[in-house]
Structure formats: C-alpha cells, structure tokens
Amino acid sequence: MAGLTHFDGKGDAHMVDVSDKEVTARVAVAEGHIRMAPQTFDIIAEGRAKKGDVLSVARLAGIMGAKKTPDLIPLCHPLPVTRVAVDLTLDPDLPGIRIEGTVKTTGQTGVEMEALTAVSVAALTVYDMAKAVDRAMEIGGIRVVLKDGGKSGRYEAT
C-alpha cells in the first residue's frame, strides 16, 4: 500500500501518527456546487423557501460539519479548528449555488478533510431545504483548491 498513509505495513487501516510532526499554521480551502432547476434557484434567491433562509442555514451547517469531521471520518484527527468560513454564492449560470469552505488551525496535521466536509454538509443542507420543490438537484465539483502549511507545503488546484 505504498503512498497510502492510513495503512500500515500489513495493509491494515490505522490512524497516522503525527506526534513527531511540527506544529505549524495550516489552512485548506475546498469548493463545490449544487445545481438546481431555475425555479428552485429563484425560490432560494428570493427567500421564498418554506423552511427559511436556505443560505444562512447551509452556512451554519457547513461550519458545524467542519467541527464534527473527526466524528464522521473514522481516521481523522480531532483538531483545534481556529477558523471556519463557508461562503455560498448564488450563480444563475449553473443555475445553483457555489460553495467555498475555508478552515484554519495551528497543529500537526492539515484541515483538508474539514474544508471538504464543510462544503459537503452545506450542499446537503441546501438539498434538504429545497428537496420539496426539486428532488433532481445535483451536488458536484467538491475538491480541495488550496492547502498550505506543514511539511508538504502549499498545494493549489489549477
């Protein structure tokens, strides 16, 4: 299992030992989107969703999701997250919502999983809040676009 850090020499899954890693400032940014019918887009953009303010609820859910990442992903380290920001932008060209999650910490391992979880949970929340009018919504494009800090340094998606 060369290159896969969550497997030991026997191929068994294990939590990576980060105790010898240096404590550094770390940041990760992830993005994604949820595509929907134009009518659904209009309902959300105009604040007419029966369940309330879709964007505000999804933002809060994304923040909460980032903080709960080690409870959801079995081998993630619990980290002292120092910042979580989730931005949701209405995009009539999709039509839908673009989502960006930024997570920061000072620690011995990165926060890519927390940023990905923030975006995923925000998108799922939009789906949940609007599914009564559009079950065909599509979540996609979820990926890390920036990672900085630690031994491996900086990664930026192209």
PDB file of C-alpha atoms in Angstrom:
ATOM      1  CA  MET A   1       0.000   0.000   0.000  1.00  0.00           C
ATOM      2  CA  ALA A   2       2.841   2.346  -0.880  1.00  0.00           C
ATOM      3  CA  GLY A   3       1.933   6.011  -0.552  1.00  0.00           C
ATOM      4  CA  LEU A   4      -1.311   5.453   1.371  1.00  0.00           C
ATOM      5  CA  THR A   5      -0.581   6.747   4.856  1.00  0.00           C
ATOM      6  CA  HIS A   6      -3.685   5.288   6.512  1.00  0.00           C
ATOM      7  CA  PHE A   7      -2.459   1.700   6.034  1.00  0.00           C
ATOM      8  CA  ASP A   8       0.331   0.016   7.973  1.00  0.00           C
ATOM      9  CA  GLY A   9       2.913  -2.431   6.622  1.00  0.00           C
ATOM     10  CA  LYS A  10       0.403  -5.292   6.812  1.00  0.00           C
ATOM     11  CA  GLY A  11      -2.260  -3.347   4.927  1.00  0.00           C
ATOM     12  CA  ASP A  12      -4.416  -2.697   7.994  1.00  0.00           C
ATOM     13  CA  ALA A  13      -6.122   0.679   8.360  1.00  0.00           C
ATOM     14  CA  HIS A  14      -4.731   2.828  11.161  1.00  0.00           C
ATOM     15  CA  MET A  15      -4.655   6.415  12.343  1.00  0.00           C
ATOM     16  CA  VAL A  16      -1.497   8.167  11.174  1.00  0.00           C
ATOM     17  CA  ASP A  17       0.919   9.038  13.999  1.00  0.00           C
ATOM     18  CA  VAL A  18       1.523  12.794  13.762  1.00  0.00           C
ATOM     19  CA  SER A  19       3.264  13.152  17.121  1.00  0.00           C
ATOM     20  CA  ASP A  20       6.667  13.833  15.511  1.00  0.00           C
ATOM     21  CA  LYS A  21       5.297  16.420  13.079  1.00  0.00           C
ATOM     22  CA  GLU A  22       5.979  20.090  13.615  1.00  0.00           C
ATOM     23  CA  VAL A  23       3.151  22.341  14.804  1.00  0.00           C
ATOM     24  CA  THR A  24       2.515  24.865  12.025  1.00  0.00           C
ATOM     25  CA  ALA A  25      -0.235  27.188  10.826  1.00  0.00           C
ATOM     26  CA  ARG A  26      -2.382  25.320   8.331  1.00  0.00           C
ATOM     27  CA  VAL A  27      -5.217  26.281   6.017  1.00  0.00           C
ATOM     28  CA  ALA A  28      -7.372  24.456   3.497  1.00  0.00           C
ATOM     29  CA  VAL A  29      -9.986  25.727   1.065  1.00  0.00           C
ATOM     30  CA  ALA A  30     -12.493  23.464  -0.668  1.00  0.00           C
ATOM     31  CA  GLU A  31     -15.171  24.226  -3.221  1.00  0.00           C
ATOM     32  CA  GLY A  32     -18.250  22.618  -4.687  1.00  0.00           C
ATOM     33  CA  HIS A  33     -21.669  23.455  -6.065  1.00  0.00           C
ATOM     34  CA  ILE A  34     -25.274  22.409  -6.133  1.00  0.00           C
ATOM     35  CA  ARG A  35     -27.096  22.689  -9.429  1.00  0.00           C
ATOM     36  CA  MET A  36     -30.889  23.068  -9.499  1.00  0.00           C
ATOM     37  CA  ALA A  37     -33.877  23.958 -11.638  1.00  0.00           C
ATOM     38  CA  PRO A  38     -34.257  27.656 -12.452  1.00  0.00           C
ATOM     39  CA  GLN A  39     -37.491  27.775 -10.421  1.00  0.00           C
ATOM     40  CA  THR A  40     -35.700  26.376  -7.366  1.00  0.00           C
ATOM     41  CA  PHE A  41     -32.908  28.900  -7.825  1.00  0.00           C
ATOM     42  CA  ASP A  42     -35.480  31.704  -7.877  1.00  0.00           C
ATOM     43  CA  ILE A  43     -37.192  30.445  -4.707  1.00  0.00           C
ATOM     44  CA  ILE A  44     -33.860  30.400  -2.834  1.00  0.00           C
ATOM     45  CA  ALA A  45     -32.626  33.700  -4.282  1.00  0.00           C
ATOM     46  CA  GLU A  46     -35.889  35.446  -3.395  1.00  0.00           C
ATOM     47  CA  GLY A  47     -36.034  33.957   0.117  1.00  0.00           C
ATOM     48  CA  ARG A  48     -39.291  32.093  -0.539  1.00  0.00           C
ATOM     49  CA  ALA A  49     -38.234  28.630   0.714  1.00  0.00           C
ATOM     50  CA  LYS A  50     -40.793  27.236   3.170  1.00  0.00           C
ATOM     51  CA  LYS A  51     -38.062  26.025   5.545  1.00  0.00           C
ATOM     52  CA  GLY A  52     -36.490  29.502   5.829  1.00  0.00           C
ATOM     53  CA  ASP A  53     -33.276  31.235   4.776  1.00  0.00           C
ATOM     54  CA  VAL A  54     -31.550  28.453   2.866  1.00  0.00           C
ATOM     55  CA  LEU A  55     -28.158  30.154   2.520  1.00  0.00           C
ATOM     56  CA  SER A  56     -27.867  31.114   6.204  1.00  0.00           C
ATOM     57  CA  VAL A  57     -28.868  27.666   7.418  1.00  0.00           C
ATOM     58  CA  ALA A  58     -26.490  25.963   4.953  1.00  0.00           C
ATOM     59  CA  ARG A  59     -23.631  28.257   6.034  1.00  0.00           C
ATOM     60  CA  LEU A  60     -24.186  27.364   9.687  1.00  0.00           C
ATOM     61  CA  ALA A  61     -24.497  23.649   8.855  1.00  0.00           C
ATOM     62  CA  GLY A  62     -21.205  23.765   6.930  1.00  0.00           C
ATOM     63  CA  ILE A  63     -19.436  25.347   9.887  1.00  0.00           C
ATOM     64  CA  MET A  64     -20.874  22.739  12.233  1.00  0.00           C
ATOM     65  CA  GLY A  65     -19.914  19.970   9.809  1.00  0.00           C
ATOM     66  CA  ALA A  66     -16.277  21.078   9.728  1.00  0.00           C
ATOM     67  CA  LYS A  67     -16.152  20.949  13.526  1.00  0.00           C
ATOM     68  CA  LYS A  68     -17.618  17.410  13.528  1.00  0.00           C
ATOM     69  CA  THR A  69     -15.295  15.959  10.864  1.00  0.00           C
ATOM     70  CA  PRO A  70     -13.442  13.522  13.172  1.00  0.00           C
ATOM     71  CA  ASP A  71     -16.828  12.135  14.252  1.00  0.00           C
ATOM     72  CA  LEU A  72     -17.722  11.412  10.610  1.00  0.00           C
ATOM     73  CA  ILE A  73     -14.424  10.306   9.037  1.00  0.00           C
ATOM     74  CA  PRO A  74     -13.033   7.379  11.062  1.00  0.00           C
ATOM     75  CA  LEU A  75      -9.285   8.083  10.829  1.00  0.00           C
ATOM     76  CA  CYS A  76      -9.322  11.906  11.036  1.00  0.00           C
ATOM     77  CA  HIS A  77      -7.532  13.508  13.937  1.00  0.00           C
ATOM     78  CA  PRO A  78      -9.578  15.787  16.185  1.00  0.00           C
ATOM     79  CA  LEU A  79      -8.056  19.224  15.624  1.00  0.00           C
ATOM     80  CA  PRO A  80      -8.288  22.584  17.366  1.00  0.00           C
ATOM     81  CA  VAL A  81     -10.010  24.366  14.483  1.00  0.00           C
ATOM     82  CA  THR A  82      -9.370  28.098  14.791  1.00  0.00           C
ATOM     83  CA  ARG A  83     -11.480  29.347  11.877  1.00  0.00           C
ATOM     84  CA  VAL A  84     -14.220  28.007   9.647  1.00  0.00           C
ATOM     85  CA  ALA A  85     -15.818  30.140   6.945  1.00  0.00           C
ATOM     86  CA  VAL A  86     -18.423  28.910   4.496  1.00  0.00           C
ATOM     87  CA  ASP A  87     -19.411  31.157   1.605  1.00  0.00           C
ATOM     88  CA  LEU A  88     -22.438  30.406  -0.564  1.00  0.00           C
ATOM     89  CA  THR A  89     -22.807  32.348  -3.791  1.00  0.00           C
ATOM     90  CA  LEU A  90     -25.886  32.313  -5.985  1.00  0.00           C
ATOM     91  CA  ASP A  91     -24.867  31.548  -9.579  1.00  0.00           C
ATOM     92  CA  PRO A  92     -27.646  31.978 -12.153  1.00  0.00           C
ATOM     93  CA  ASP A  93     -25.417  30.417 -14.832  1.00  0.00           C
ATOM     94  CA  LEU A  94     -25.475  26.987 -13.108  1.00  0.00           C
ATOM     95  CA  PRO A  95     -28.260  27.646 -12.048  1.00  0.00           C
ATOM     96  CA  GLY A  96     -27.396  26.959  -8.444  1.00  0.00           C
ATOM     97  CA  ILE A  97     -25.111  27.791  -5.589  1.00  0.00           C
ATOM     98  CA  ARG A  98     -21.318  27.767  -5.464  1.00  0.00           C
ATOM     99  CA  ILE A  99     -19.905  26.843  -2.068  1.00  0.00           C
ATOM    100  CA  GLU A 100     -16.459  27.545  -0.638  1.00  0.00           C
ATOM    101  CA  GLY A 101     -15.207  26.360   2.745  1.00  0.00           C
ATOM    102  CA  THR A 102     -12.080  27.675   4.454  1.00  0.00           C
ATOM    103  CA  VAL A 103     -10.653  26.059   7.579  1.00  0.00           C
ATOM    104  CA  LYS A 104      -7.622  27.079   9.643  1.00  0.00           C
ATOM    105  CA  THR A 105      -5.727  25.538  12.527  1.00  0.00           C
ATOM    106  CA  THR A 106      -2.349  25.501  14.166  1.00  0.00           C
ATOM    107  CA  GLY A 107      -1.417  21.878  14.556  1.00  0.00           C
ATOM    108  CA  GLN A 108       0.448  18.797  13.416  1.00  0.00           C
ATOM    109  CA  THR A 109      -1.824  17.821  10.542  1.00  0.00           C
ATOM    110  CA  GLY A 110      -3.865  19.582   7.885  1.00  0.00           C
ATOM    111  CA  VAL A 111      -7.518  20.566   7.645  1.00  0.00           C
ATOM    112  CA  GLU A 112      -8.377  19.435   4.110  1.00  0.00           C
ATOM    113  CA  MET A 113     -10.988  16.977   5.366  1.00  0.00           C
ATOM    114  CA  GLU A 114     -12.631  19.682   7.468  1.00  0.00           C
ATOM    115  CA  ALA A 115     -12.868  22.028   4.465  1.00  0.00           C
ATOM    116  CA  LEU A 116     -14.300  19.235   2.286  1.00  0.00           C
ATOM    117  CA  THR A 117     -16.798  18.326   4.994  1.00  0.00           C
ATOM    118  CA  ALA A 118     -17.884  21.953   5.377  1.00  0.00           C
ATOM    119  CA  VAL A 119     -18.679  22.190   1.651  1.00  0.00           C
ATOM    120  CA  SER A 120     -20.381  18.789   1.561  1.00  0.00           C
ATOM    121  CA  VAL A 121     -22.604  19.456   4.570  1.00  0.00           C
ATOM    122  CA  ALA A 122     -23.548  22.914   3.277  1.00  0.00           C
ATOM    123  CA  ALA A 123     -24.545  21.401  -0.088  1.00  0.00           C
ATOM    124  CA  LEU A 124     -26.523  18.617   1.582  1.00  0.00           C
ATOM    125  CA  THR A 125     -28.336  21.199   3.685  1.00  0.00           C
ATOM    126  CA  VAL A 126     -29.346  23.164   0.591  1.00  0.00           C
ATOM    127  CA  TYR A 127     -30.665  19.916  -0.868  1.00  0.00           C
ATOM    128  CA  ASP A 128     -32.590  19.111   2.310  1.00  0.00           C
ATOM    129  CA  MET A 129     -34.160  22.550   2.496  1.00  0.00           C
ATOM    130  CA  ALA A 130     -35.247  22.628  -1.163  1.00  0.00           C
ATOM    131  CA  LYS A 131     -35.979  18.973  -1.950  1.00  0.00           C
ATOM    132  CA  ALA A 132     -39.728  19.510  -1.610  1.00  0.00           C
ATOM    133  CA  VAL A 133     -39.649  21.512  -4.847  1.00  0.00           C
ATOM    134  CA  ASP A 134     -36.670  19.901  -6.644  1.00  0.00           C
ATOM    135  CA  ARG A 135     -35.518  16.341  -5.990  1.00  0.00           C
ATOM    136  CA  ALA A 136     -33.308  16.431  -9.106  1.00  0.00           C
ATOM    137  CA  MET A 137     -30.740  18.849  -7.635  1.00  0.00           C
ATOM    138  CA  GLU A 138     -27.166  17.726  -8.253  1.00  0.00           C
ATOM    139  CA  ILE A 139     -24.214  18.173  -5.906  1.00  0.00           C
ATOM    140  CA  GLY A 140     -20.788  18.163  -7.538  1.00  0.00           C
ATOM    141  CA  GLY A 141     -17.340  19.571  -8.065  1.00  0.00           C
ATOM    142  CA  ILE A 142     -16.265  19.075  -4.452  1.00  0.00           C
ATOM    143  CA  ARG A 143     -12.487  19.327  -4.245  1.00  0.00           C
ATOM    144  CA  VAL A 144      -9.602  20.917  -2.362  1.00  0.00           C
ATOM    145  CA  VAL A 145      -8.430  24.065  -4.142  1.00  0.00           C
ATOM    146  CA  LEU A 146      -5.827  25.201  -1.598  1.00  0.00           C
ATOM    147  CA  LYS A 147      -3.812  23.557   1.145  1.00  0.00           C
ATOM    148  CA  ASP A 148      -0.963  25.294   2.927  1.00  0.00           C
ATOM    149  CA  GLY A 149       1.254  24.509   5.895  1.00  0.00           C
ATOM    150  CA  GLY A 150       3.127  21.513   7.136  1.00  0.00           C
ATOM    151  CA  LYS A 151       5.977  19.536   5.622  1.00  0.00           C
ATOM    152  CA  SER A 152       4.369  19.122   2.210  1.00  0.00           C
ATOM    153  CA  GLY A 153       3.933  22.888   1.857  1.00  0.00           C
ATOM    154  CA  ARG A 154       1.469  24.549  -0.472  1.00  0.00           C
ATOM    155  CA  TYR A 155      -0.924  22.957  -2.962  1.00  0.00           C
ATOM    156  CA  GLU A 156      -3.139  24.988  -5.273  1.00  0.00           C
ATOM    157  CA  ALA A 157      -5.528  23.412  -7.756  1.00  0.00           C
ATOM    158  CA  THR A 158      -5.212  24.502 -11.344  1.00  0.00           C
TER     159      THR A 158
END
